[in-house]
Each structure stands twice: as structure tokens, then as C-alpha cells.
Amino acid sequence: MCGIFAYLNYNVARERRYIMEVLFNGLRRLEYRGYDSSGIAIDNDLSSAAGEGERPYASALPLVFRQEGKIESLVRSVYSEVDAMGLDLEKSFMVHAGIAHTRWATHGVPSPRNSHPQSSGSWDEFLVVHNGIITNYEVLKETLIRHGFTFESDTDTEVIPKLAKFVFDQARGGDQSVTFSQVVIEVIRQLEGAYALIFKSSHYPNELIACRRGSTLILGVKGLTDEKSYAASFGDVKTLTADGQPKELFFSSDLCAIVEHTKNYLAIEDNEVVHLKDGSVSVLKFDYSKEKPASVQRALSVLEMEVEQIKKGNYDHFMQKEIHEQPHSLTTTMRGRLRDKSVVLGGLKDHLKTIRHSRRIIFVGCGTSYNAALAARPFLEELSGIPVTMELASDLLDRKGPIYREDTAVFVSQSGETADTLLALEYALSNGALCVGITNTVGSTLARKTHCGVHINAGCEIGVASTKAYTSQIVVITIMALAIGADSISTQSRRESIINSLSDLPDKVREVLRLDNEMKDLAESLMQMQSLLVFGRGYNYATALEGALKVKEVALTHSEGMLAGEMKHGPLALVDETLPIIVIATRDACFSQQQSVIQQLHARKGRLIVMCSSGDAASVCSGGSCRLIEVPLVADCLQPVINIIPLQLLAYHLTVLRGYDVDQPRNLAKSVTTQ
Ligand code: UD1
Ligand code: BG6
């Protein structure tokens, strides 16, 4: 979904080409979120600005570039326009504020005029990049049109820079001097909906303002004299005053775009207005009920992320890298959380008593995150003895399903920014439930708005199709079940055996990853298929759903995950000699039922691919021909972690063989921040 990036260099000489490349690179880091157009704004030179005589202000005009399609097409068009204008790319700026954006169309088709930055009108006096949706934009637009503004785009965003100009002109008309933050605060007073915004204005050259409500925005701070001692010298944004020290400041909707520049960051909170001016950072907290915003002091955090995480390394695609990274990501997920015979979840320990006394545990999520919770649900039911129900976030919201104070609602989201999940969280909070988050993203809205939770620590996931986050989510929920059930003596030996299996899990994952070539082979044999069915049950019903989802998402092939127990109630009608069917039949309490499913499919000459535990080949495929995927056996509740991996590999290879975009599949976004 939409992405924001901004770069301000202060008291350090940076050439125009360098500034542009920092902005382009920021956009490339946001690419994985999904987008359909992009844009940047930088400064022109005062001397070379056309039509100078008519300009209503003295400073340099901004230059705005917007383009539909891939970022590389924006890059090409910017360089060719800059060349045509005769703009000096080597010109150096001691201070300069640039902004950039990737757009995922919601209001208006992908096109340059609907891309961001959106503008206040001729002269681009105010420019805005925006993530989120302004829900009252129609009424604001009507008002602004009545005041003589003309609109060029179909976006909701365009009202924001126009409103800024309106506010600025009104104040100026009354001969008042008005600061940039006063203008912005007056604008956001009028806005309803969700947003992360960056403002740039030629009336306030070399300044930037960022603010947010319900949409993530991060400030990155890089001291240039001596990064280490500089970092140590300020723990606090309040000390980031105008000290004249050279520095570089970044805004982004995503930590991934900041990590290569600095690890010192601030997660901006709702209703905060962050103003960069003369090398200082000021944070104002805005309150609707009060006339004046209050100045607040915020501490910088240090990012625990390595630059390697956002690079492909020796892999061809991020999805491939992330699949193969799972032994490592699972290790970091479990790090510090497994003891000899017990588990520790720092984020939940103070809430376990409340969870144990809940009347019900409700899992809420979307897509892969929902599937991960579904995979771990049987074990949580077994260890907690509490009814565990599943909710797709959008469906919970559509139904306004009942949630009570006695419930524990667990929200699962890799990004922590999925709009449906966050709205469901608001709903559960307002009904008084204990709200627990399970997310991969420190500082995300989910992490901040839940009462407590667990970070899955899987590392940055860039491929749109979630892989390593899925297996880490299952493991975290399994550890959560162990923590909730820790007060029961009757399940102690079961718990200890699962803790042992968790310790062995990364090695077993390494083993199953050796099926890579076999899965490539299988993908070649399935290349022409029109459709695929995946049957699972028990612990592996979720594996069937998730395996089918992976194939659907990236290989753009129809595929359905089905509960094997429902086979005779409809799906059996589809079985013939051509339709490929994957049956998951690894060893667990449902094994004999799955054997019977295989027999029934054989009897109808189904085209079978059976996933079984190592050594079970002969017994599972006795009644007919089938292709086998043999996987290592682990504890029943952890088997979904192993079983999904061959299906992730299959989806990956099918996609590559078919020549589709692996990391950014058609029409999909990594982070679905709108409903
Ligand atoms: C924490 C530290 C980790 C450190 C460890 C040492 C963070 C982010 N984690 O990990 O760096 O090594 O202590 O003991 O600083 N939370 C929510 N909602 C969510 C997710 C988390 O409210 O969706 C809260 C938790 O309740 C907790 C905090 O965020 O208060 C950190 O959670 P988590 O990282 O899972 O805690 P630890 O594993 O203890
Ligand atoms: C989108 C992604 O649909 O959101 C999926 O394309 C993902 O991969 C789903 O599973 C939920 O995202 P999150 O961040 O809430 O886990």
C-alpha cells in the first residue's frame, strides 16, 4: 500500500543528484508494500525558476515529478525531464527538504495527476504526501471549490495542500505571521479519517512537517560528525535542538526505508506534529479540545534490524530468501523464550492470569495471519481448556459479532498495520476485552494499541506473500499456549515434549528445505494446471488453506484449501484424472482418516500428490499411483510449520516458471492499510 519517504539534509553539502538518489532509493525500499504510481518533490534553483516575476513568494519553486507504474519509470522520466530543463545535478545544497511517495490507488485510477505529492495549485506552494484515507474530503472539496480552488485529481489527498494554502492565505490576508506548524495544525483540525502526512512548502523552505493519525510514520535521525557519539549524546528528541551540527533526517512509513541510513528512530504517535526546521526537531501534541498544542518530549529508540534484512543477498527473489531463511527466523523467534522445561514471554507474563480466566479466546486476523492462528488453535484449546474461536477481521466487523469483557481477543498481523485487523481491535477494545497483539513489527499500530502482546521477531519480510512470518506466528502462538497452560500438572509432560520439539525445529526446517529441487520438479509437472485442491484436517487444515493461498497469490492459479472431512459433501464431485489434488497425510491423530480420504480419491482415479511423514510412502499410497512429498516428522502441533514449507517452495517455483512477479504479485499489497 502507499508509502512515504522524506529526506532533509542539514548543514551538510549534498548534490542534487545525491538527494534524488536518496529519495529514489527510499521509494525502492517501499516497493514491496505494493503500489501503482510514485512521485517526488525537490527544490529548483531560485535563478533558474521560470516565470519568477509573477511568483507570490521569494524562495525557490519546488519541482514535482509524478509517474504511473514502476519506480524505475519515475526515475527515467525524472532524469530525462531534469536533463531537458538543463537543471544542474551537481548543484550542492547545504540544506534541502525532499519528499517522495508510492501510491496504491484508492480514489482515482493510477495516473500522474492522481499520484503524490499532491499540490495546492499553481506554484506548488504546499505539497503533501499522504498514506490513509480522508473520509470527509468531499465536503472539504466543496468548501474549497466555493473559495475558488480548482481540483486536478480524483484523490481525497488533494484537499490537504489546498486547505493548507487556504489557511495560509487567510492568515496572511489578516497580516498575521503564521508558522508552518500553525498552518498544518489548522489543516489537520479539519481532517477526518486516517493519515500519515508530510508537508513541504515553498513559504517555509528547507522545513518539513510530519503528522499522523492511525497510519504509521517514523522519523530517522542521523548525526554526521561521529554517528556513535552523536547517537549517545541524544537519547531524547528534545535535545535535538538547533545545535548547528550536520545531520540527516528521514521520515518514512516503514522502518525498512530508514535502516540503511540510521538506527536512531522515533515512532511518531497519533496526533503528534513533528516539525523539522534549522536542524532541530520539535514534537507538538495536538488535541482537538484545546486551542494550543503542547510541546512533548520523546525518546529516540534504537532499531534492532540489520541492513542485510532488506537486501536479497544471493537469492533471486525476496520470497525465495525468506523461505530459506526460516531456520534462522524461527531461531530468533524462540530466542530467550524457551527454558529447559518452561517458556517465557516477557510481553504476556503479567497478563497470563487474566487470559486463563477468560471465558473465550478469539483469534482475529486476515489472510496468512488468520491461517497461522488457525494452525495453532488446536494446541491452544488443548492446553488452555478455553474455547478458542476464529474471526476473519472483516467478517467480525461486518457482523459486529459479540465480544465481551470476559474475552481475550488475540490480533495476529505480520505488519501490525492491516486496516481490518486494526478496526476489529478498536471494536474489541471498546467492548472491554483484553486485547493481545502478535506482530512482526515493533512500533506498529497493533503493537501500540493492544494491552500486551508478543513480537514474533522473524525479521523484515519483504515478499508480499508471507512465508517466514507465518511459521514464526505459529511458533509464537504455540509458546503462548505453553505459557497459558503452564499452571496445569496434568499436561506437564506434554508441554515438556513440545518444548523439546521446538528446540529441534530449526534443524527439521533445514531438512525439509532440501526438498527445493523436488518441488521445482513438481512445479514443472503442474505448470499447465488450471486449478489445484489441497486437502488437510486437524492441525493441517490451516496448511491446506495456507498452501492454496500461496499458490493463488503468487502463481496466479486457482487453488482451494479444503477440510478433508468435508470432501464427501461437495468437493468430491470435482475429482477426475486431470485435477491435481494435494492431500496432507502426515502422522497425527487424523492419520487414519486421511488414509481413507486417499483411498476414496484413488477409487475415483484422482491425480494425487500426497504429503506424508518420512518412511510412510508405502502405507499412504498403497491403493493407486500418486506422487509423494516426504517430510520430517515433528510433534503434531508443530507439523504445520514443516508441512507448509514444500508448498511455499511449490508456489515459488510455479511463479518463476510461469514468469510472474514473485515478490509483488498482481493487484496485491503487503500491507493492506485501507478497508
Ligand atoms: C523485550 C524486548 C527485547 C529484549 C527482551 C529482553 C522490545 C520490542 N523487545 O522482548 O528487545 O531483548 O525484552 O528481555 O523491546 N506488545 C504489545 N502488543 C504487541 C506486541 C508486543 O503490547 O502486539 C508489548 C508486550 O506486551 C511487551 C512489549 O511490547 O510489553 C515487548 O514485547 P516483546 O518484544 O514480545 O517482549 P520480549 O520478548 O520480552
Ligand atoms: C495482505 C497480504 O493481504 O494482508 C497477505 O498480501 C497478508 O500476505 C494479509 O497475509 C494480512 O497481513 P498482516 O500484515 O495483517 O499479517
XYZ file of C-alpha atoms in Angstrom, residues 269 279 307 311 592:
5
model
C 2.347 8.844 17.759
C 18.415 21.324 12.131
C 20.667 -3.822 6.631
C 18.615 -6.975 0.664
C -6.205 -42.923 9.534
